[in-house]
Short mmCIF file of the N, C-alpha and C atoms (twelve columns), coordinates in Angstrom:
data_MODEL
# 
_entry.id   MODEL 
# 
loop_
_atom_site.group_PDB 
_atom_site.id 
_atom_site.type_symbol 
_atom_site.label_atom_id 
_atom_site.label_alt_id 
_atom_site.label_comp_id 
_atom_site.label_asym_id 
_atom_site.label_seq_id 
_atom_site.Cartn_x 
_atom_site.Cartn_y 
_atom_site.Cartn_z 
_atom_site.pdbx_PDB_model_num 
ATOM 1   N N  . MET A 1   -14.943 14.678  10.990 1 
ATOM 2   C CA . MET A 1   -14.097 14.699  11.939 1 
ATOM 3   C C  . MET A 1   -12.375 15.126  11.594 1 
ATOM 4   N N  . THR A 2   -11.888 15.976  12.558 1 
ATOM 5   C CA . THR A 2   -10.479 16.529  11.854 1 
ATOM 6   C C  . THR A 2   -9.248  15.481  12.701 1 
ATOM 7   N N  . ASP A 3   -8.496  15.553  11.773 1 
ATOM 8   C CA . ASP A 3   -6.879  15.088  12.392 1 
ATOM 9   C C  . ASP A 3   -6.222  16.190  13.309 1 
ATOM 10  N N  . PRO A 4   -5.359  15.570  13.941 1 
ATOM 11  C CA . PRO A 4   -4.588  16.289  15.054 1 
ATOM 12  C C  . PRO A 4   -4.081  17.974  14.744 1 
ATOM 13  N N  . LEU A 5   -3.597  17.771  13.179 1 
ATOM 14  C CA . LEU A 5   -3.294  19.077  12.743 1 
ATOM 15  C C  . LEU A 5   -4.424  20.053  12.350 1 
ATOM 16  N N  . GLY A 6   -5.522  19.599  12.400 1 
ATOM 17  C CA . GLY A 6   -6.768  20.739  12.179 1 
ATOM 18  C C  . GLY A 6   -7.068  20.453  10.541 1 
ATOM 19  N N  . ASN A 7   -6.685  19.176  9.983  1 
ATOM 20  C CA . ASN A 7   -7.259  19.291  8.403  1 
ATOM 21  C C  . ASN A 7   -8.588  18.304  8.553  1 
ATOM 22  N N  . ARG A 8   -9.238  18.886  7.265  1 
ATOM 23  C CA . ARG A 8   -10.707 17.921  7.220  1 
ATOM 24  C C  . ARG A 8   -10.387 16.405  7.096  1 
ATOM 25  N N  . ASP A 9   -11.477 16.070  7.206  1 
ATOM 26  C CA . ASP A 9   -11.463 14.443  6.927  1 
ATOM 27  C C  . ASP A 9   -10.905 14.054  5.782  1 
ATOM 28  N N  . PRO A 10  -10.213 13.136  5.763  1 
ATOM 29  C CA . PRO A 10  -9.517  12.550  4.442  1 
ATOM 30  C C  . PRO A 10  -10.626 11.893  3.615  1 
ATOM 31  N N  . SER A 11  -10.401 12.076  2.274  1 
ATOM 32  C CA . SER A 11  -11.421 11.768  1.510  1 
ATOM 33  C C  . SER A 11  -11.299 9.899   1.511  1 
ATOM 34  N N  . PRO A 12  -12.583 9.372   1.507  1 
ATOM 35  C CA . PRO A 12  -12.740 7.387   1.541  1 
ATOM 36  C C  . PRO A 12  -11.743 6.933   0.981  1 
ATOM 37  N N  . LYS A 13  -11.039 7.608   -0.292 1 
ATOM 38  C CA . LYS A 13  -9.775  6.678   -0.793 1 
ATOM 39  C C  . LYS A 13  -8.658  6.694   -0.016 1 
ATOM 40  N N  . PHE A 14  -8.377  7.747   1.020  1 
ATOM 41  C CA . PHE A 14  -7.051  7.754   1.658  1 
ATOM 42  C C  . PHE A 14  -7.376  7.255   3.323  1 
ATOM 43  N N  . GLN A 15  -8.789  6.787   3.628  1 
ATOM 44  C CA . GLN A 15  -8.883  6.356   4.781  1 
ATOM 45  C C  . GLN A 15  -8.362  4.894   5.205  1 
ATOM 46  N N  . ARG A 16  -8.137  4.649   6.155  1 
ATOM 47  C CA . ARG A 16  -7.334  3.130   6.318  1 
ATOM 48  C C  . ARG A 16  -7.842  2.714   7.854  1 
ATOM 49  N N  . ALA A 17  -7.440  1.676   8.130  1 
ATOM 50  C CA . ALA A 17  -7.629  1.133   9.437  1 
ATOM 51  C C  . ALA A 17  -6.618  1.554   10.338 1 
ATOM 52  N N  . LEU A 18  -7.735  1.941   11.671 1 
ATOM 53  C CA . LEU A 18  -6.547  2.618   12.568 1 
ATOM 54  C C  . LEU A 18  -5.130  1.329   13.205 1 
ATOM 55  N N  . GLU A 19  -4.056  1.904   13.320 1 
ATOM 56  C CA . GLU A 19  -3.306  0.938   13.968 1 
ATOM 57  C C  . GLU A 19  -3.614  0.745   15.696 1 
ATOM 58  N N  . PRO A 20  -3.271  -0.461  16.257 1 
ATOM 59  C CA . PRO A 20  -3.758  -0.352  17.758 1 
ATOM 60  C C  . PRO A 20  -3.377  0.678   18.336 1 
ATOM 61  N N  . GLY A 21  -2.239  1.427   18.307 1 
ATOM 62  C CA . GLY A 21  -1.986  2.536   19.571 1 
ATOM 63  C C  . GLY A 21  -2.597  4.004   18.759 1 
ATOM 64  N N  . GLU A 22  -2.893  3.893   17.525 1 
ATOM 65  C CA . GLU A 22  -3.159  5.301   16.847 1 
ATOM 66  C C  . GLU A 22  -4.488  5.702   17.708 1 
ATOM 67  N N  . LEU A 23  -5.650  4.855   18.133 1 
ATOM 68  C CA . LEU A 23  -6.878  5.356   18.697 1 
ATOM 69  C C  . LEU A 23  -6.651  6.118   19.844 1 
ATOM 70  N N  . GLU A 24  -5.696  5.686   20.972 1 
ATOM 71  C CA . GLU A 24  -5.729  6.233   22.082 1 
ATOM 72  C C  . GLU A 24  -4.595  7.583   21.720 1 
ATOM 73  N N  . GLU A 25  -3.847  7.571   20.873 1 
ATOM 74  C CA . GLU A 25  -2.977  8.606   20.451 1 
ATOM 75  C C  . GLU A 25  -3.894  10.061  20.135 1 
ATOM 76  N N  . LEU A 26  -5.048  9.530   19.330 1 
ATOM 77  C CA . LEU A 26  -5.915  10.626  18.672 1 
ATOM 78  C C  . LEU A 26  -6.765  10.894  19.880 1 
ATOM 79  N N  . ASN A 27  -7.223  10.007  20.552 1 
ATOM 80  C CA . ASN A 27  -7.841  10.336  21.770 1 
ATOM 81  C C  . ASN A 27  -7.254  11.605  22.977 1 
ATOM 82  N N  . ARG A 28  -5.773  11.072  22.924 1 
ATOM 83  C CA . ARG A 28  -4.959  11.903  24.103 1 
ATOM 84  C C  . ARG A 28  -4.949  13.321  23.380 1 
ATOM 85  N N  . LEU A 29  -4.448  13.241  21.941 1 
ATOM 86  C CA . LEU A 29  -4.444  14.591  21.487 1 
ATOM 87  C C  . LEU A 29  -5.608  15.401  21.778 1 
ATOM 88  N N  . ARG A 30  -6.816  14.919  21.483 1 
ATOM 89  C CA . ARG A 30  -8.255  15.444  21.491 1 
ATOM 90  C C  . ARG A 30  -8.603  16.232  22.945 1 
ATOM 91  N N  . ALA A 31  -7.917  15.343  23.837 1 
ATOM 92  C CA . ALA A 31  -8.384  15.724  25.282 1 
ATOM 93  C C  . ALA A 31  -7.270  16.833  25.456 1 
ATOM 94  N N  . TRP A 32  -5.987  16.899  25.145 1 
ATOM 95  C CA . TRP A 32  -4.691  17.857  25.250 1 
ATOM 96  C C  . TRP A 32  -5.321  19.147  24.672 1 
ATOM 97  N N  . ARG A 33  -6.190  19.107  23.414 1 
ATOM 98  C CA . ARG A 33  -6.580  20.375  22.655 1 
ATOM 99  C C  . ARG A 33  -7.873  21.038  23.451 1 
ATOM 100 N N  . GLU A 34  -8.703  20.025  24.039 1 
ATOM 101 C CA . GLU A 34  -9.752  20.532  24.616 1 
ATOM 102 C C  . GLU A 34  -9.531  21.019  25.809 1 
ATOM 103 N N  . HIS A 35  -8.741  20.579  26.503 1 
ATOM 104 C CA . HIS A 35  -8.011  21.117  27.656 1 
ATOM 105 C C  . HIS A 35  -7.054  22.545  27.463 1 
ATOM 106 N N  . HIS A 36  -6.313  23.057  26.547 1 
ATOM 107 C CA . HIS A 36  -6.025  23.993  26.245 1 
ATOM 108 C C  . HIS A 36  -6.995  24.942  25.536 1 
ATOM 109 N N  . GLU A 37  -7.990  24.577  25.204 1 
ATOM 110 C CA . GLU A 37  -9.050  25.405  24.716 1 
ATOM 111 C C  . GLU A 37  -9.986  26.078  25.981 1 
ATOM 112 N N  . ARG A 38  -10.155 24.925  27.111 1 
ATOM 113 C CA . ARG A 38  -10.691 25.408  28.443 1 
ATOM 114 C C  . ARG A 38  -9.779  26.150  29.004 1 
ATOM 115 N N  . GLU A 39  -8.693  26.006  29.108 1 
ATOM 116 C CA . GLU A 39  -7.717  27.023  29.975 1 
ATOM 117 C C  . GLU A 39  -7.663  28.302  29.005 1 
ATOM 118 N N  . GLU A 40  -7.673  28.517  27.796 1 
ATOM 119 C CA . GLU A 40  -7.935  29.826  27.229 1 
ATOM 120 C C  . GLU A 40  -9.161  30.496  27.218 1 
ATOM 121 N N  . HIS A 41  -10.334 29.536  27.300 1 
ATOM 122 C CA . HIS A 41  -11.358 30.187  27.629 1 
ATOM 123 C C  . HIS A 41  -11.381 30.875  29.213 1 
ATOM 124 N N  . ALA A 42  -11.130 30.041  30.037 1 
ATOM 125 C CA . ALA A 42  -10.672 30.526  31.517 1 
ATOM 126 C C  . ALA A 42  -9.892  31.742  31.660 1 
ATOM 127 N N  . ARG A 43  -8.976  31.879  30.556 1 
ATOM 128 C CA . ARG A 43  -7.737  33.168  30.525 1 
ATOM 129 C C  . ARG A 43  -8.445  34.222  30.314 1 
ATOM 130 N N  . ARG A 44  -9.361  34.320  29.123 1 
ATOM 131 C CA . ARG A 44  -10.354 34.952  28.522 1 
ATOM 132 C C  . ARG A 44  -11.088 35.771  29.261 1 
ATOM 133 N N  . LEU A 45  -11.753 34.970  30.070 1 
ATOM 134 C CA . LEU A 45  -13.056 34.932  30.946 1 
ATOM 135 C C  . LEU A 45  -12.448 35.728  32.401 1 
ATOM 136 N N  . GLU A 46  -11.073 35.530  32.933 1 
ATOM 137 C CA . GLU A 46  -10.586 36.207  33.904 1 
ATOM 138 C C  . GLU A 46  -10.212 37.659  33.440 1 
ATOM 139 N N  . GLU A 47  -9.664  37.762  32.363 1 
ATOM 140 C CA . GLU A 47  -9.343  38.722  31.796 1 
ATOM 141 C C  . GLU A 47  -10.478 39.937  31.540 1 
ATOM 142 N N  . HIS A 48  -11.637 39.406  31.064 1 
ATOM 143 C CA . HIS A 48  -12.877 40.086  31.076 1 
ATOM 144 C C  . HIS A 48  -12.903 40.314  32.440 1 
ATOM 145 N N  . HIS A 49  -13.118 39.847  33.556 1 
ATOM 146 C CA . HIS A 49  -13.648 39.964  34.586 1 
ATOM 147 C C  . HIS A 49  -12.539 41.125  35.415 1 
ATOM 148 N N  . ARG A 50  -11.304 41.130  35.184 1 
ATOM 149 C CA . ARG A 50  -10.385 42.178  35.329 1 
ATOM 150 C C  . ARG A 50  -10.878 43.520  34.785 1 
ATOM 151 N N  . HIS A 51  -11.048 43.528  33.416 1 
ATOM 152 C CA . HIS A 51  -11.419 44.617  33.113 1 
ATOM 153 C C  . HIS A 51  -12.648 45.347  33.597 1 
ATOM 154 N N  . LEU A 52  -13.483 44.399  33.814 1 
ATOM 155 C CA . LEU A 52  -14.879 45.100  34.569 1 
ATOM 156 C C  . LEU A 52  -14.340 45.273  35.804 1 
ATOM 157 N N  . ALA A 53  -13.695 44.758  36.557 1 
ATOM 158 C CA . ALA A 53  -13.351 45.291  37.729 1 
ATOM 159 C C  . ALA A 53  -12.534 46.723  37.625 1 
ATOM 160 N N  . HIS A 54  -11.801 46.878  36.641 1 
ATOM 161 C CA . HIS A 54  -11.109 48.079  36.661 1 
ATOM 162 C C  . HIS A 54  -11.915 49.023  36.456 1 
ATOM 163 N N  . ASP A 55  -12.882 48.675  35.308 1 
ATOM 164 C CA . ASP A 55  -13.937 50.145  35.212 1 
ATOM 165 C C  . ASP A 55  -14.741 50.134  36.161 1 
ATOM 166 N N  . GLU A 56  -14.892 49.304  36.860 1 
ATOM 167 C CA . GLU A 56  -15.925 49.620  38.066 1 
ATOM 168 C C  . GLU A 56  -14.952 50.460  38.757 1 
ATOM 169 N N  . GLN A 57  -13.701 50.150  39.173 1 
ATOM 170 C CA . GLN A 57  -12.940 50.976  40.137 1 
ATOM 171 C C  . GLN A 57  -12.642 52.519  39.635 1 
ATOM 172 N N  . GLN A 58  -12.439 52.611  38.153 1 
ATOM 173 C CA . GLN A 58  -12.538 54.307  37.702 1 
ATOM 174 C C  . GLN A 58  -13.698 54.847  37.973 1 
ATOM 175 N N  . ARG A 59  -14.707 53.893  37.683 1 
ATOM 176 C CA . ARG A 59  -16.124 54.831  37.716 1 
ATOM 177 C C  . ARG A 59  -16.427 55.322  39.227 1 
ATOM 178 N N  . ARG A 60  -15.927 54.225  40.235 1 
ATOM 179 C CA . ARG A 60  -16.090 54.940  41.469 1 
ATOM 180 C C  . ARG A 60  -15.103 55.994  41.917 1 
ATOM 181 N N  . LEU A 61  -13.619 56.063  41.478 1 
ATOM 182 C CA . LEU A 61  -13.074 57.130  41.588 1 
ATOM 183 C C  . LEU A 61  -13.441 58.348  40.944 1 
ATOM 184 N N  . ALA A 62  -14.017 58.380  39.934 1 
ATOM 185 C CA . ALA A 62  -14.490 59.658  39.179 1 
ATOM 186 C C  . ALA A 62  -15.943 59.960  40.021 1 
ATOM 187 N N  . ASP A 63  -16.651 59.425  40.389 1 
ATOM 188 C CA . ASP A 63  -17.599 59.645  41.345 1 
ATOM 189 C C  . ASP A 63  -17.386 60.228  42.646 1 
ATOM 190 N N  . GLN A 64  -16.325 59.506  43.189 1 
ATOM 191 C CA . GLN A 64  -15.696 60.213  44.326 1 
ATOM 192 C C  . GLN A 64  -15.277 61.777  44.074 1 
ATOM 193 N N  . GLN A 65  -14.356 61.576  43.026 1 
ATOM 194 C CA . GLN A 65  -13.750 63.039  42.524 1 
ATOM 195 C C  . GLN A 65  -14.648 63.918  42.196 1 
ATOM 196 N N  . ARG A 66  -15.894 63.790  41.628 1 
ATOM 197 C CA . ARG A 66  -16.971 64.843  41.433 1 
ATOM 198 C C  . ARG A 66  -17.841 64.848  42.718 1 
ATOM 199 N N  . ARG A 67  -17.728 64.068  43.608 1 
ATOM 200 C CA . ARG A 67  -18.279 64.754  44.899 1 
ATOM 201 C C  . ARG A 67  -17.247 65.554  45.596 1 
ATOM 202 N N  . LEU A 68  -16.396 65.293  45.524 1 
ATOM 203 C CA . LEU A 68  -15.391 66.072  46.257 1 
ATOM 204 C C  . LEU A 68  -15.514 67.529  45.679 1 
ATOM 205 N N  . TYR A 69  -15.224 67.682  44.334 1 
ATOM 206 C CA . TYR A 69  -15.561 68.831  43.423 1 
ATOM 207 C C  . TYR A 69  -16.677 69.508  43.914 1 
ATOM 208 N N  . GLU A 70  -17.527 68.861  43.872 1 
ATOM 209 C CA . GLU A 70  -18.906 69.552  44.332 1 
ATOM 210 C C  . GLU A 70  -18.976 70.153  45.729 1 
ATOM 211 N N  . GLN A 71  -18.420 69.464  46.635 1 
ATOM 212 C CA . GLN A 71  -18.286 69.955  48.148 1 
ATOM 213 C C  . GLN A 71  -17.316 71.139  48.143 1 
ATOM 214 N N  . GLN A 72  -16.568 70.994  47.387 1 
ATOM 215 C CA . GLN A 72  -15.343 72.370  47.370 1 
ATOM 216 C C  . GLN A 72  -15.942 73.629  46.475 1 
ATOM 217 N N  . GLN A 73  -16.916 73.486  45.380 1 
ATOM 218 C CA . GLN A 73  -17.405 74.343  44.795 1 
ATOM 219 C C  . GLN A 73  -18.412 75.426  45.781 1 
ATOM 220 N N  . PRO A 74  -18.104 76.723  45.851 1 
ATOM 221 C CA . PRO A 74  -19.531 77.361  46.370 1 
ATOM 222 C C  . PRO A 74  -20.663 77.183  45.849 1 
ATOM 223 N N  . ASN A 75  -21.911 76.926  46.590 1 
ATOM 224 C CA . ASN A 75  -23.228 77.302  45.993 1 
ATOM 225 C C  . ASN A 75  -23.642 78.147  46.029 1 
ATOM 226 N N  . PHE A 76  -23.421 78.875  44.703 1 
ATOM 227 C CA . PHE A 76  -24.418 80.157  44.282 1 
ATOM 228 C C  . PHE A 76  -25.586 80.602  44.499 1 
ATOM 229 N N  . SER A 77  -26.673 79.264  44.609 1 
ATOM 230 C CA . SER A 77  -27.741 79.226  44.648 1 
ATOM 231 C C  . SER A 77  -28.281 79.812  46.524 1 
ATOM 232 N N  . GLN A 78  -27.348 79.633  47.290 1 
ATOM 233 C CA . GLN A 78  -27.349 79.948  48.743 1 
ATOM 234 C C  . GLN A 78  -26.683 81.185  48.701 1 
ATOM 235 N N  . GLN A 79  -26.998 81.833  50.518 1 
ATOM 236 C CA . GLN A 79  -26.095 82.876  50.804 1 
ATOM 237 C C  . GLN A 79  -24.672 82.759  50.648 1 
ATOM 238 N N  . PRO A 80  -23.975 83.538  50.229 1 
ATOM 239 C CA . PRO A 80  -22.557 83.460  50.338 1 
ATOM 240 C C  . PRO A 80  -21.823 83.292  51.589 1 
ATOM 241 N N  . ALA A 81  -20.953 82.592  51.910 1 
ATOM 242 C CA . ALA A 81  -20.114 82.438  53.243 1 
ATOM 243 C C  . ALA A 81  -19.755 84.019  54.031 1 
ATOM 244 N N  . TYR A 82  -19.376 84.764  53.074 1 
ATOM 245 C CA . TYR A 82  -18.612 85.839  53.301 1 
ATOM 246 C C  . TYR A 82  -19.849 87.006  52.682 1 
ATOM 247 N N  . PRO A 83  -20.109 87.991  53.316 1 
ATOM 248 C CA . PRO A 83  -20.947 89.276  52.932 1 
ATOM 249 C C  . PRO A 83  -20.103 90.102  52.047 1 
ATOM 250 N N  . TYR A 84  -20.979 90.515  51.305 1 
ATOM 251 C CA . TYR A 84  -20.022 91.669  50.022 1 
ATOM 252 C C  . TYR A 84  -19.963 92.730  50.768 1 
ATOM 253 N N  . PRO A 85  -18.738 93.388  50.327 1 
ATOM 254 C CA . PRO A 85  -18.618 94.678  51.291 1 
ATOM 255 C C  . PRO A 85  -19.687 95.754  50.902 1 
ATOM 256 N N  . PRO A 86  -20.101 96.703  51.715 1 
ATOM 257 C CA . PRO A 86  -20.945 97.639  51.618 1 
ATOM 258 C C  . PRO A 86  -20.723 98.710  50.582 1 
ATOM 259 N N  . PRO A 87  -21.736 99.034  49.536 1 
ATOM 260 C CA . PRO A 87  -21.560 100.099 48.552 1 
ATOM 261 C C  . PRO A 87  -20.510 101.132 49.124 1 
ATOM 262 N N  . GLN A 88  -19.504 101.879 48.436 1 
ATOM 263 C CA . GLN A 88  -19.083 103.160 49.063 1 
ATOM 264 C C  . GLN A 88  -19.665 104.186 48.730 1 
ATOM 265 N N  . PRO A 89  -19.596 105.443 49.900 1 
ATOM 266 C CA . PRO A 89  -20.276 106.504 49.112 1 
ATOM 267 C C  . PRO A 89  -19.622 107.269 48.032 1 
ATOM 268 N N  . TYR A 90  -20.460 107.862 47.239 1 
ATOM 269 C CA . TYR A 90  -19.882 108.788 46.623 1 
ATOM 270 C C  . TYR A 90  -18.656 109.790 46.754 1 
ATOM 271 N N  . ALA A 91  -17.547 109.962 45.974 1 
ATOM 272 C CA . ALA A 91  -16.641 110.844 46.340 1 
ATOM 273 C C  . ALA A 91  -17.230 112.472 46.123 1 
ATOM 274 N N  . PRO A 92  -16.876 113.186 46.866 1 
ATOM 275 C CA . PRO A 92  -17.221 114.750 46.578 1 
ATOM 276 C C  . PRO A 92  -16.963 115.033 45.171 1 
ATOM 277 N N  . VAL A 93  -17.390 115.862 44.444 1 
ATOM 278 C CA . VAL A 93  -17.122 116.652 43.007 1 
ATOM 279 C C  . VAL A 93  -16.193 117.824 43.608 1 
ATOM 280 N N  . GLN A 94  -15.205 117.779 43.059 1 
ATOM 281 C CA . GLN A 94  -13.708 118.587 43.044 1 
ATOM 282 C C  . GLN A 94  -14.062 119.427 42.014 1 
ATOM 283 N N  . GLN A 95  -13.630 120.625 42.482 1 
ATOM 284 C CA . GLN A 95  -13.753 121.613 41.410 1 
ATOM 285 C C  . GLN A 95  -12.563 121.891 40.628 1 
ATOM 286 N N  . VAL A 96  -12.246 122.048 39.620 1 
ATOM 287 C CA . VAL A 96  -10.998 122.089 38.831 1 
ATOM 288 C C  . VAL A 96  -11.260 123.381 37.869 1 
ATOM 289 N N  . THR A 97  -9.907  124.050 37.848 1 
ATOM 290 C CA . THR A 97  -9.822  125.532 37.503 1 
ATOM 291 C C  . THR A 97  -8.828  125.433 36.398 1 
ATOM 292 N N  . VAL A 98  -8.861  125.912 35.134 1 
ATOM 293 C CA . VAL A 98  -8.135  125.490 34.182 1 
ATOM 294 C C  . VAL A 98  -7.835  126.776 33.751 1 
ATOM 295 N N  . ASN A 99  -6.375  127.417 33.772 1 
ATOM 296 C CA . ASN A 99  -5.591  128.250 33.649 1 
ATOM 297 C C  . ASN A 99  -5.346  128.600 31.914 1 
ATOM 298 N N  . ASN A 100 -6.048  129.269 31.116 1 
ATOM 299 C CA . ASN A 100 -5.811  129.723 29.986 1 
ATOM 300 C C  . ASN A 100 -5.146  130.861 29.494 1 
ATOM 301 N N  . VAL A 101 -4.521  131.369 30.306 1 
ATOM 302 C CA . VAL A 101 -4.053  132.568 29.957 1 
ATOM 303 C C  . VAL A 101 -2.545  132.564 29.633 1 
ATOM 304 N N  . LYS A 102 -2.219  133.155 28.591 1 
ATOM 305 C CA . LYS A 102 -0.817  132.648 28.036 1 
ATOM 306 C C  . LYS A 102 -0.007  134.145 28.581 1 
ATOM 307 N N  . ARG A 103 1.262   133.847 28.931 1 
ATOM 308 C CA . ARG A 103 1.854   134.957 29.470 1 
ATOM 309 C C  . ARG A 103 3.334   134.809 28.411 1 
ATOM 310 N N  . ALA A 104 3.820   135.928 28.693 1 
ATOM 311 C CA . ALA A 104 5.162   136.033 27.300 1 
ATOM 312 C C  . ALA A 104 5.974   135.598 28.239 1 
ATOM 313 N N  . ASP A 105 6.714   134.405 27.424 1 
ATOM 314 C CA . ASP A 105 7.938   133.648 27.908 1 
ATOM 315 C C  . ASP A 105 9.283   134.612 27.895 1 
ATOM 316 N N  . CYS A 106 8.977   135.330 26.722 1 
ATOM 317 C CA . CYS A 106 10.274  136.345 26.789 1 
ATOM 318 C C  . CYS A 106 10.100  137.772 27.014 1 
ATOM 319 N N  . PRO A 107 10.875  137.878 27.924 1 
ATOM 320 C CA . PRO A 107 10.448  139.337 28.600 1 
ATOM 321 C C  . PRO A 107 11.256  140.582 27.308 1 
ATOM 322 N N  . HIS A 108 10.524  141.014 26.287 1 
ATOM 323 C CA . HIS A 108 10.859  141.769 25.210 1 
ATOM 324 C C  . HIS A 108 11.278  143.211 25.811 1 
ATOM 325 N N  . LEU A 109 10.444  143.827 26.633 1 
ATOM 326 C CA . LEU A 109 11.006  145.284 27.305 1 
ATOM 327 C C  . LEU A 109 12.124  145.193 27.915 1 
ATOM 328 N N  . LEU A 110 12.425  144.038 28.556 1 
ATOM 329 C CA . LEU A 110 13.856  143.810 29.324 1 
ATOM 330 C C  . LEU A 110 15.185  143.594 28.221 1 
ATOM 331 N N  . HIS A 111 14.778  143.034 27.076 1 
ATOM 332 C CA . HIS A 111 15.752  142.565 26.197 1 
ATOM 333 C C  . HIS A 111 16.035  144.150 25.340 1 
ATOM 334 N N  . LEU A 112 15.204  144.912 25.199 1 
ATOM 335 C CA . LEU A 112 15.185  146.130 24.339 1 
ATOM 336 C C  . LEU A 112 15.755  146.916 25.290 1 
ATOM 337 N N  . VAL A 113 15.731  147.049 26.601 1 
ATOM 338 C CA . VAL A 113 16.519  147.931 27.590 1 
ATOM 339 C C  . VAL A 113 17.873  147.513 27.580 1 
ATOM 340 N N  . LEU A 114 18.143  146.317 27.520 1 
ATOM 341 C CA . LEU A 114 19.726  145.452 27.653 1 
ATOM 342 C C  . LEU A 114 20.190  145.826 26.421 1 
ATOM 343 N N  . THR A 115 19.779  145.636 25.173 1 
ATOM 344 C CA . THR A 115 20.505  146.222 23.804 1 
ATOM 345 C C  . THR A 115 20.798  147.454 23.628 1 
ATOM 346 N N  . ALA A 116 19.849  148.307 24.149 1 
ATOM 347 C CA . ALA A 116 20.170  149.977 24.151 1 
ATOM 348 C C  . ALA A 116 21.454  150.218 25.148 1 
ATOM 349 N N  . ILE A 117 21.268  149.630 26.118 1 
ATOM 350 C CA . ILE A 117 22.642  150.084 27.130 1 
ATOM 351 C C  . ILE A 117 23.624  149.389 26.516 1 
ATOM 352 N N  . THR A 118 23.674  148.419 25.794 1 
ATOM 353 C CA . THR A 118 25.163  147.467 25.577 1 
ATOM 354 C C  . THR A 118 25.486  148.191 24.090 1 
ATOM 355 N N  . CYS A 119 24.512  149.058 23.413 1 
ATOM 356 C CA . CYS A 119 24.784  149.232 22.136 1 
ATOM 357 C C  . CYS A 119 24.958  148.308 21.089 1 
ATOM 358 N N  . GLY A 120 23.729  147.433 21.327 1 
ATOM 359 C CA . GLY A 120 23.176  146.346 20.306 1 
ATOM 360 C C  . GLY A 120 24.044  145.266 20.502 1 
ATOM 361 N N  . ALA A 121 25.111  145.112 21.722 1 
ATOM 362 C CA . ALA A 121 25.753  143.728 22.089 1 
ATOM 363 C C  . ALA A 121 25.045  142.757 22.535 1 
ATOM 364 N N  . TRP A 122 23.714  143.214 23.144 1 
ATOM 365 C CA . TRP A 122 22.552  141.972 23.621 1 
ATOM 366 C C  . TRP A 122 21.966  141.715 22.555 1 
ATOM 367 N N  . LEU A 123 21.734  142.037 21.470 1 
ATOM 368 C CA . LEU A 123 20.810  141.801 20.273 1 
ATOM 369 C C  . LEU A 123 21.009  140.365 20.155 1 
ATOM 370 N N  . PRO A 124 22.078  139.642 19.851 1 
ATOM 371 C CA . PRO A 124 21.990  138.005 19.313 1 
ATOM 372 C C  . PRO A 124 21.888  137.225 20.621 1 
ATOM 373 N N  . VAL A 125 22.128  137.750 21.667 1 
ATOM 374 C CA . VAL A 125 20.950  136.939 22.997 1 
ATOM 375 C C  . VAL A 125 20.011  137.232 23.033 1 
ATOM 376 N N  . TRP A 126 19.151  138.175 22.609 1 
ATOM 377 C CA . TRP A 126 17.698  138.393 22.590 1 
ATOM 378 C C  . TRP A 126 17.114  137.366 21.279 1 
ATOM 379 N N  . ILE A 127 17.735  137.467 20.199 1 
ATOM 380 C CA . ILE A 127 17.325  136.826 19.164 1 
ATOM 381 C C  . ILE A 127 17.354  135.197 19.276 1 
ATOM 382 N N  . ILE A 128 18.355  134.449 19.840 1 
ATOM 383 C CA . ILE A 128 18.549  133.057 20.461 1 
ATOM 384 C C  . ILE A 128 17.389  133.222 21.247 1 
ATOM 385 N N  . HIS A 129 17.269  133.807 22.489 1 
ATOM 386 C CA . HIS A 129 16.357  133.382 23.187 1 
ATOM 387 C C  . HIS A 129 15.025  133.419 22.725 1 
ATOM 388 N N  . ALA A 130 14.821  134.353 21.898 1 
ATOM 389 C CA . ALA A 130 13.454  134.338 21.237 1 
ATOM 390 C C  . ALA A 130 13.138  132.958 20.277 1 
ATOM 391 N N  . ILE A 131 14.207  132.530 19.609 1 
ATOM 392 C CA . ILE A 131 13.897  131.337 18.753 1 
ATOM 393 C C  . ILE A 131 13.726  130.235 19.698 1 
ATOM 394 N N  . ILE A 132 14.399  129.912 20.830 1 
ATOM 395 C CA . ILE A 132 14.368  128.753 21.911 1 
ATOM 396 C C  . ILE A 132 12.993  128.904 22.517 1 
ATOM 397 N N  . VAL A 133 12.285  130.209 22.801 1 
ATOM 398 C CA . VAL A 133 11.106  130.141 23.294 1 
ATOM 399 C C  . VAL A 133 10.135  129.837 22.537 1 
ATOM 400 N N  . ALA A 134 10.070  130.572 21.155 1 
ATOM 401 C CA . ALA A 134 9.303   130.122 19.897 1 
ATOM 402 C C  . ALA A 134 8.983   128.689 19.760 1 
ATOM 403 N N  . ALA A 135 10.247  128.063 19.554 1 
ATOM 404 C CA . ALA A 135 10.268  126.560 19.446 1 
ATOM 405 C C  . ALA A 135 9.663   125.776 20.907 1 
ATOM 406 N N  . ARG A 136 10.110  126.178 21.794 1 
ATOM 407 C CA . ARG A 136 9.046   125.540 22.848 1 
ATOM 408 C C  . ARG A 136 7.616   125.531 22.884 1 
ATOM 409 N N  . ASN A 137 7.168   126.754 22.294 1 
ATOM 410 C CA . ASN A 137 5.668   126.920 22.599 1 
ATOM 411 C C  . ASN A 137 5.037   126.091 21.237 1 
# 
């Protein structure tokens, strides 16, 4: 047997006879402790049931969301709701011609005639023009 403080039974040398009101007090403390233990057990049981109800509600919500998701997703095993566009005919082949012939960008004959007419005054213009055309090519 334990005392109200939860200690073990006292050894025989410390045992004594109970006073007239001590037995009732011990019984009252034992009843109080048992009452609180029952309340704690009931509280834990209620909390456990609340957790079970919450888990069940979460499971139902997840199932409902999964069903809604599956309804919204197209089912590729069935025929699509909209037909695919028909294949387009091939475009006709277009002929491309590439002109590889280079023409002279600097009209040397014209510059030669102008240089002769101006007695060599046109020669710097011809040289500058020839350098610019060569750099561009």
